[in-house]
CSV table of C-alpha atoms in Angstrom, one decimal:
chain,number,residue,atom,x,y,z
T,252,MET,CA,11.5,25.6,-142.4
T,253,THR,CA,12.9,26.4,-145.8
T,254,SER,CA,14.0,23.0,-147.1
T,255,THR,CA,11.9,19.8,-147.6
T,256,PHE,CA,15.0,17.7,-148.1
T,257,ASN,CA,15.5,14.9,-145.5
T,258,VAL,CA,19.1,15.0,-144.3
T,259,GLY,CA,20.7,12.2,-142.3
T,260,LYS,CA,24.4,11.7,-142.8
T,261,ALA,CA,26.7,13.4,-145.2
T,262,ALA,CA,28.2,10.1,-146.4
T,263,GLY,CA,24.7,8.8,-147.2
T,264,TYR,CA,23.9,11.9,-149.2
T,265,GLU,CA,27.1,11.5,-151.1
T,266,GLN,CA,26.2,8.0,-152.2
T,267,LEU,CA,22.6,9.0,-153.0
T,268,MET,CA,23.2,12.3,-154.8
T,269,GLY,CA,26.5,14.0,-154.2
T,270,ARG,CA,28.4,11.8,-156.6
T,271,TRP,CA,25.9,12.8,-159.4
T,272,SER,CA,25.8,16.5,-158.6
T,273,LYS,CA,29.6,16.4,-159.0
T,274,ARG,CA,29.1,15.2,-162.5
T,275,LEU,CA,26.4,17.9,-163.1
T,276,ALA,CA,28.4,20.8,-161.7
T,277,PRO,CA,30.8,21.4,-164.6
T,278,LEU,CA,27.9,21.4,-167.1
T,279,PHE,CA,26.0,23.9,-164.9
T,280,ILE,CA,29.0,26.2,-164.5
T,281,ASN,CA,29.5,26.2,-168.3
T,282,PHE,CA,25.8,27.3,-168.7
T,283,ALA,CA,25.8,29.8,-165.9
T,284,GLY,CA,29.2,31.3,-166.9
T,285,LEU,CA,32.2,32.1,-164.7
T,286,ALA,CA,35.2,34.5,-165.0
T,287,ASP,CA,38.4,35.2,-163.1
T,288,GLY,CA,38.1,37.6,-160.2
T,289,GLU,CA,34.4,37.1,-159.6
T,290,ARG,CA,32.5,36.8,-156.3
T,291,ILE,CA,30.1,33.8,-156.4
T,292,LEU,CA,27.3,32.8,-154.1
T,293,ASP,CA,26.4,29.1,-154.0
T,294,VAL,CA,22.9,28.7,-152.6
T,295,GLY,CA,22.1,25.3,-151.2
T,296,CYS,CA,25.7,24.0,-151.4
T,297,GLY,CA,25.1,20.6,-149.9
T,298,THR,CA,28.5,18.9,-149.3
T,299,GLY,CA,30.2,21.2,-151.8
T,300,SER,CA,29.8,19.7,-155.3
T,301,LEU,CA,29.4,23.1,-157.0
T,302,THR,CA,31.3,25.0,-154.3
T,303,PHE,CA,34.6,23.2,-154.9
T,304,ALA,CA,34.2,23.0,-158.6
T,305,LEU,CA,34.1,26.8,-159.1
T,306,PRO,CA,37.8,27.5,-158.3
T,307,GLN,CA,38.8,24.7,-160.6
T,308,VAL,CA,37.1,26.5,-163.6
T,309,ALA,CA,38.2,30.1,-162.9
T,310,ASN,CA,40.4,32.0,-160.6
T,311,VAL,CA,37.5,33.4,-158.6
T,312,ARG,CA,37.9,36.1,-156.0
T,313,GLU,CA,35.5,34.7,-153.4
T,314,VAL,CA,32.9,31.9,-153.0
T,315,ALA,CA,30.3,32.2,-150.4
T,316,ALA,CA,28.3,29.0,-149.9
T,317,ILE,CA,25.2,28.5,-147.7
T,318,ASP,CA,23.0,25.6,-146.8
T,319,PHE,CA,20.0,25.1,-144.6
T,320,SER,CA,21.4,21.9,-143.2
T,321,SER,CA,24.1,22.0,-140.5
T,322,VAL,CA,25.0,18.4,-141.5
T,323,PHE,CA,26.0,19.7,-145.0
T,324,VAL,CA,27.7,22.8,-143.7
T,325,ASP,CA,29.8,20.9,-141.2
T,326,GLU,CA,30.9,18.4,-143.9
T,327,ALA,CA,31.6,21.0,-146.5
T,328,ASN,CA,33.7,23.0,-144.0
T,329,ARG,CA,35.6,19.8,-143.1
T,330,LEU,CA,36.5,19.3,-146.8
T,331,ASN,CA,37.4,22.9,-147.5
T,332,THR,CA,41.0,23.8,-148.0
T,333,ASP,CA,40.6,27.0,-150.0
T,334,PRO,CA,40.7,30.3,-148.1
T,335,ARG,CA,38.6,32.0,-150.8
T,336,ILE,CA,35.7,29.7,-149.9
T,337,GLN,CA,33.5,30.6,-146.9
T,338,ILE,CA,30.7,28.1,-145.9
T,339,GLN,CA,27.9,28.9,-143.5
T,340,GLN,CA,24.4,27.9,-142.5
T,341,GLY,CA,21.8,30.1,-144.2
T,342,ASP,CA,18.3,30.5,-145.5
T,343,ALA,CA,17.8,30.7,-149.3
T,344,THR,CA,14.7,32.9,-148.8
T,345,SER,CA,16.4,35.4,-146.4
T,346,LEU,CA,20.0,35.9,-147.5
T,347,THR,CA,22.2,37.9,-145.1
T,348,PHE,CA,24.5,39.3,-147.8
T,349,PRO,CA,24.3,43.0,-148.9
T,350,ASP,CA,22.6,44.1,-152.1
T,351,ALA,CA,24.6,43.8,-155.4
T,352,TYR,CA,27.5,42.1,-153.7
T,353,PHE,CA,28.1,39.1,-156.0
T,354,ASP,CA,28.8,38.7,-159.7
T,355,ARG,CA,26.8,35.5,-159.8
T,356,ALA,CA,24.4,33.6,-157.6
T,357,LEU,CA,24.0,29.9,-158.4
T,358,ALA,CA,21.7,27.2,-157.0
T,359,LEU,CA,22.4,23.6,-158.1
T,360,LEU,CA,19.7,21.0,-157.3
T,361,VAL,CA,18.1,23.0,-154.4
T,362,LEU,CA,15.1,25.2,-155.6
T,363,HIS,CA,12.7,22.2,-155.8
T,364,PHE,CA,13.2,21.7,-152.1
T,365,VAL,CA,12.5,25.3,-151.2
T,366,PRO,CA,8.8,25.8,-150.5
T,367,GLU,CA,9.1,29.5,-151.4
T,368,ALA,CA,11.3,29.0,-154.4
T,369,GLY,CA,10.2,32.3,-156.1
T,370,ARG,CA,11.3,34.2,-153.0
T,371,ALA,CA,14.7,32.5,-153.0
T,372,ILE,CA,15.2,33.5,-156.7
T,373,GLY,CA,14.3,37.1,-155.7
T,374,GLU,CA,16.9,37.0,-152.9
T,375,MET,CA,19.5,35.7,-155.3
T,376,ARG,CA,18.7,38.6,-157.7
T,377,ARG,CA,18.9,41.1,-154.9
T,378,VAL,CA,22.5,40.1,-153.9
T,379,VAL,CA,23.8,40.1,-157.5
T,380,ARG,CA,25.2,43.3,-159.1
T,381,PRO,CA,23.5,44.9,-162.1
T,382,GLY,CA,24.7,42.9,-165.2
T,383,GLY,CA,25.4,39.9,-163.0
T,384,VAL,CA,23.9,36.4,-163.4
T,385,VAL,CA,21.5,34.3,-161.5
T,386,ALA,CA,21.3,30.6,-162.4
T,387,ALA,CA,19.7,27.5,-161.1
T,388,ALA,CA,19.2,23.8,-162.0
T,389,VAL,CA,16.8,21.2,-160.8
T,390,TRP,CA,16.2,17.6,-161.8
T,391,ASP,CA,13.3,16.8,-164.1
T,392,HIS,CA,11.7,14.2,-161.8
T,393,LEU,CA,8.7,13.5,-164.0
T,394,GLY,CA,10.3,12.8,-167.4
T,395,GLY,CA,14.1,13.0,-166.9
T,396,MET,CA,14.9,10.7,-164.1
T,397,PRO,CA,14.2,7.1,-165.1
T,398,VAL,CA,16.4,5.8,-162.4
T,399,MET,CA,14.0,7.2,-159.8
T,400,ARG,CA,10.8,6.7,-161.8
T,401,MET,CA,11.6,3.0,-162.1
T,402,MET,CA,11.6,2.7,-158.3
T,403,LEU,CA,8.6,4.9,-157.7
T,404,ASP,CA,6.5,3.3,-160.4
T,405,THR,CA,7.3,-0.2,-159.1
T,406,LEU,CA,6.5,0.7,-155.5
T,407,ALA,CA,3.3,2.5,-156.5
T,408,VAL,CA,1.9,-0.8,-157.7
T,409,ILE,CA,2.3,-2.4,-154.2
T,410,ASP,CA,1.8,0.6,-151.8
T,411,GLU,CA,-0.7,3.4,-151.8
T,412,ASN,CA,1.7,5.6,-149.8
T,413,ALA,CA,4.2,5.2,-152.6
T,414,ARG,CA,1.6,6.4,-155.1
T,415,ALA,CA,1.2,9.6,-153.1
T,416,LEU,CA,4.9,10.0,-152.8
T,417,ARG,CA,5.3,9.7,-156.6
T,418,SER,CA,2.8,12.4,-157.2
T,419,ARG,CA,4.6,14.8,-154.8
T,420,TYR,CA,8.1,13.8,-156.1
T,421,CYS,CA,7.3,14.3,-159.8
T,422,PHE,CA,5.7,17.7,-159.4
T,423,GLN,CA,8.0,19.5,-157.0
T,424,PRO,CA,8.5,23.2,-157.6
T,425,MET,CA,10.4,24.5,-160.6
T,426,MET,CA,10.3,21.2,-162.5
T,427,GLN,CA,7.7,21.7,-165.2
T,428,PRO,CA,8.6,23.2,-168.6
T,429,ASN,CA,9.1,27.0,-168.4
T,430,GLU,CA,8.1,27.0,-164.7
T,431,MET,CA,11.5,28.1,-163.5
T,432,LYS,CA,11.9,30.5,-166.5
T,433,GLN,CA,8.6,32.2,-165.6
T,434,SER,CA,9.6,32.6,-162.0
T,435,PHE,CA,12.9,34.2,-163.0
T,436,ILE,CA,11.0,36.7,-165.1
T,437,GLU,CA,8.5,37.4,-162.3
T,438,GLN,CA,11.4,38.1,-160.0
T,439,GLY,CA,12.7,40.8,-162.3
T,440,LEU,CA,15.5,39.0,-164.2
T,441,HIS,CA,16.2,39.8,-167.8
T,442,ASP,CA,17.4,37.8,-170.8
T,443,VAL,CA,16.2,34.6,-169.2
T,444,GLU,CA,17.1,31.3,-170.9
T,445,GLU,CA,16.2,27.7,-170.0
T,446,THR,CA,18.1,24.6,-171.2
T,447,GLN,CA,18.6,21.0,-170.3
T,448,LEU,CA,21.7,19.4,-168.8
T,449,LEU,CA,22.3,15.7,-169.2
T,450,ILE,CA,24.5,13.2,-167.3
T,451,ARG,CA,24.5,9.5,-166.7
T,452,MET,CA,24.1,7.8,-163.4
T,453,ASP,CA,26.2,4.6,-163.3
T,454,TYR,CA,25.6,2.0,-160.6
T,455,GLU,CA,27.8,-1.0,-159.9
T,456,SER,CA,25.0,-3.2,-158.6
T,457,PHE,CA,21.5,-3.2,-157.1
T,458,ASP,CA,22.9,-2.6,-153.7
T,459,ASP,CA,24.8,0.4,-155.0
T,460,TYR,CA,21.5,1.8,-156.2
T,461,TRP,CA,19.1,0.8,-153.5
T,462,GLN,CA,21.2,1.0,-150.3
T,463,PRO,CA,21.6,4.8,-150.3
T,464,ILE,CA,17.8,5.1,-150.5
T,465,THR,CA,17.1,2.6,-147.7
T,466,SER,CA,19.6,4.4,-145.5
T,467,GLY,CA,17.0,7.2,-145.2
T,468,GLU,CA,18.4,10.0,-147.2
T,469,GLY,CA,16.2,12.4,-149.1
T,470,PRO,CA,12.4,12.1,-149.6
T,471,LEU,CA,12.6,8.6,-151.2
T,472,GLY,CA,14.9,7.5,-148.4
T,473,LYS,CA,12.5,8.8,-145.7
T,474,TYR,CA,9.7,6.7,-147.3
T,475,ALA,CA,11.8,3.5,-147.6
T,476,ALA,CA,13.2,3.8,-144.0
T,477,GLY,CA,9.7,4.1,-142.6
T,478,LEU,CA,8.4,0.9,-144.2
T,479,GLU,CA,7.2,-2.0,-141.9
T,480,PRO,CA,9.3,-5.1,-142.2
T,481,ALA,CA,6.8,-7.1,-144.4
T,482,MET,CA,6.4,-4.2,-146.8
T,483,ARG,CA,10.1,-3.5,-146.8
T,484,ALA,CA,10.8,-7.1,-147.9
T,485,LYS,CA,8.2,-6.8,-150.6
T,486,ALA,CA,9.6,-3.4,-151.7
T,487,ASP,CA,13.2,-4.8,-151.8
T,488,ALA,CA,12.2,-7.7,-154.0
T,489,ALA,CA,10.1,-5.6,-156.4
T,490,VAL,CA,12.7,-2.9,-156.9
T,491,ARG,CA,15.4,-5.5,-157.3
T,492,ASP,CA,13.4,-7.1,-160.0
T,493,ALA,CA,12.9,-3.8,-161.8
T,494,TYR,CA,16.6,-2.9,-161.5
T,495,GLU,CA,17.8,-6.3,-162.8
T,496,ALA,CA,15.2,-6.4,-165.6
T,497,GLY,CA,15.5,-10.2,-166.0
T,498,ARG,CA,19.3,-10.2,-166.2
T,499,PRO,CA,21.9,-11.0,-163.4
T,500,ASP,CA,22.7,-8.3,-161.0
T,501,GLY,CA,25.5,-6.0,-162.1
T,502,SER,CA,26.2,-2.5,-163.5
T,503,ARG,CA,23.4,-0.4,-164.9
T,504,SER,CA,23.5,3.1,-166.4
T,505,PHE,CA,20.7,5.7,-166.5
T,506,VAL,CA,20.4,9.0,-168.3
T,507,SER,CA,19.4,11.9,-166.0
T,508,VAL,CA,18.2,15.3,-167.1
T,509,ALA,CA,18.2,18.6,-165.2
T,510,ARG,CA,16.3,21.8,-166.2
T,511,ALA,CA,18.6,24.8,-165.9
T,512,CYS,CA,17.7,28.5,-166.1
T,513,ARG,CA,19.8,31.6,-166.3
T,514,GLY,CA,18.9,35.3,-166.1
T,515,THR,CA,20.7,38.7,-165.9
T,516,VAL,CA,20.1,41.4,-163.3
T,517,ALA,CA,19.0,44.5,-165.0
T,518,GLU,CA,21.6,47.3,-165.5
T,519,LEU,CA,20.6,50.5,-163.7
T,520,ALA,CA,19.8,52.4,-166.8
T,521,LYS,CA,17.6,49.6,-168.0
T,522,ALA,CA,15.9,49.3,-164.7
T,523,THR,CA,15.2,53.1,-164.7
T,524,ARG,CA,13.6,52.9,-168.1
T,525,ALA,CA,11.4,50.0,-167.0
T,526,ASP,CA,10.1,52.1,-164.1
């Protein structure tokens, strides 16, 4: 098992997170860099938010995309119309590609769901050529996701299980300051930089916000879908009150911050000197 993300239906994931990862993808590509003619690996492609954005930014030679979930792979393949893009099921901690094959290996919103995240970073470094780039981004669940903290903090008051979930959710791998940067360095990457990427998540109504979670997608969805009827009703009312904040139901907008990290695979001469 190399992913802790709970997957149900592709459409449910799109409403929960896919629509927001589409907003984040261009910012991430700008940070990670991209050039015409490159071979790119997308690790943890989901339904293709990053995969399909790459050829829109540069005339890439090839995009190889993998995901642990067959649900995501099937949906991304259904959507794919670009012969340069190949999508398959795969394990981030045991990539099947040859050494030094890609110009860049990218992972958008996936490493925090990989129990052996450091190993996945090492695999990304292995398959990228000397001088190439490895880059990743994860949400800052503790301090940069008020849209989810609002829900978790509200539920934690009424349910001890939600308190435990909040602790796990806020401290998933690679989310703390410099944690991902240090892992990049430990995996042999050079010139490592970390930054923050910011988008806004805009919801039309409480149902637009809450329904994707109660449908069972992701770790929060798994919790909500498992509630007994009485607790579910209590949770619905409490989270609605937090969302509405004393005003009529309607649109709400939340800032969301991702931590992003980028490193370079050592040139052969530099690697020899380091030995």
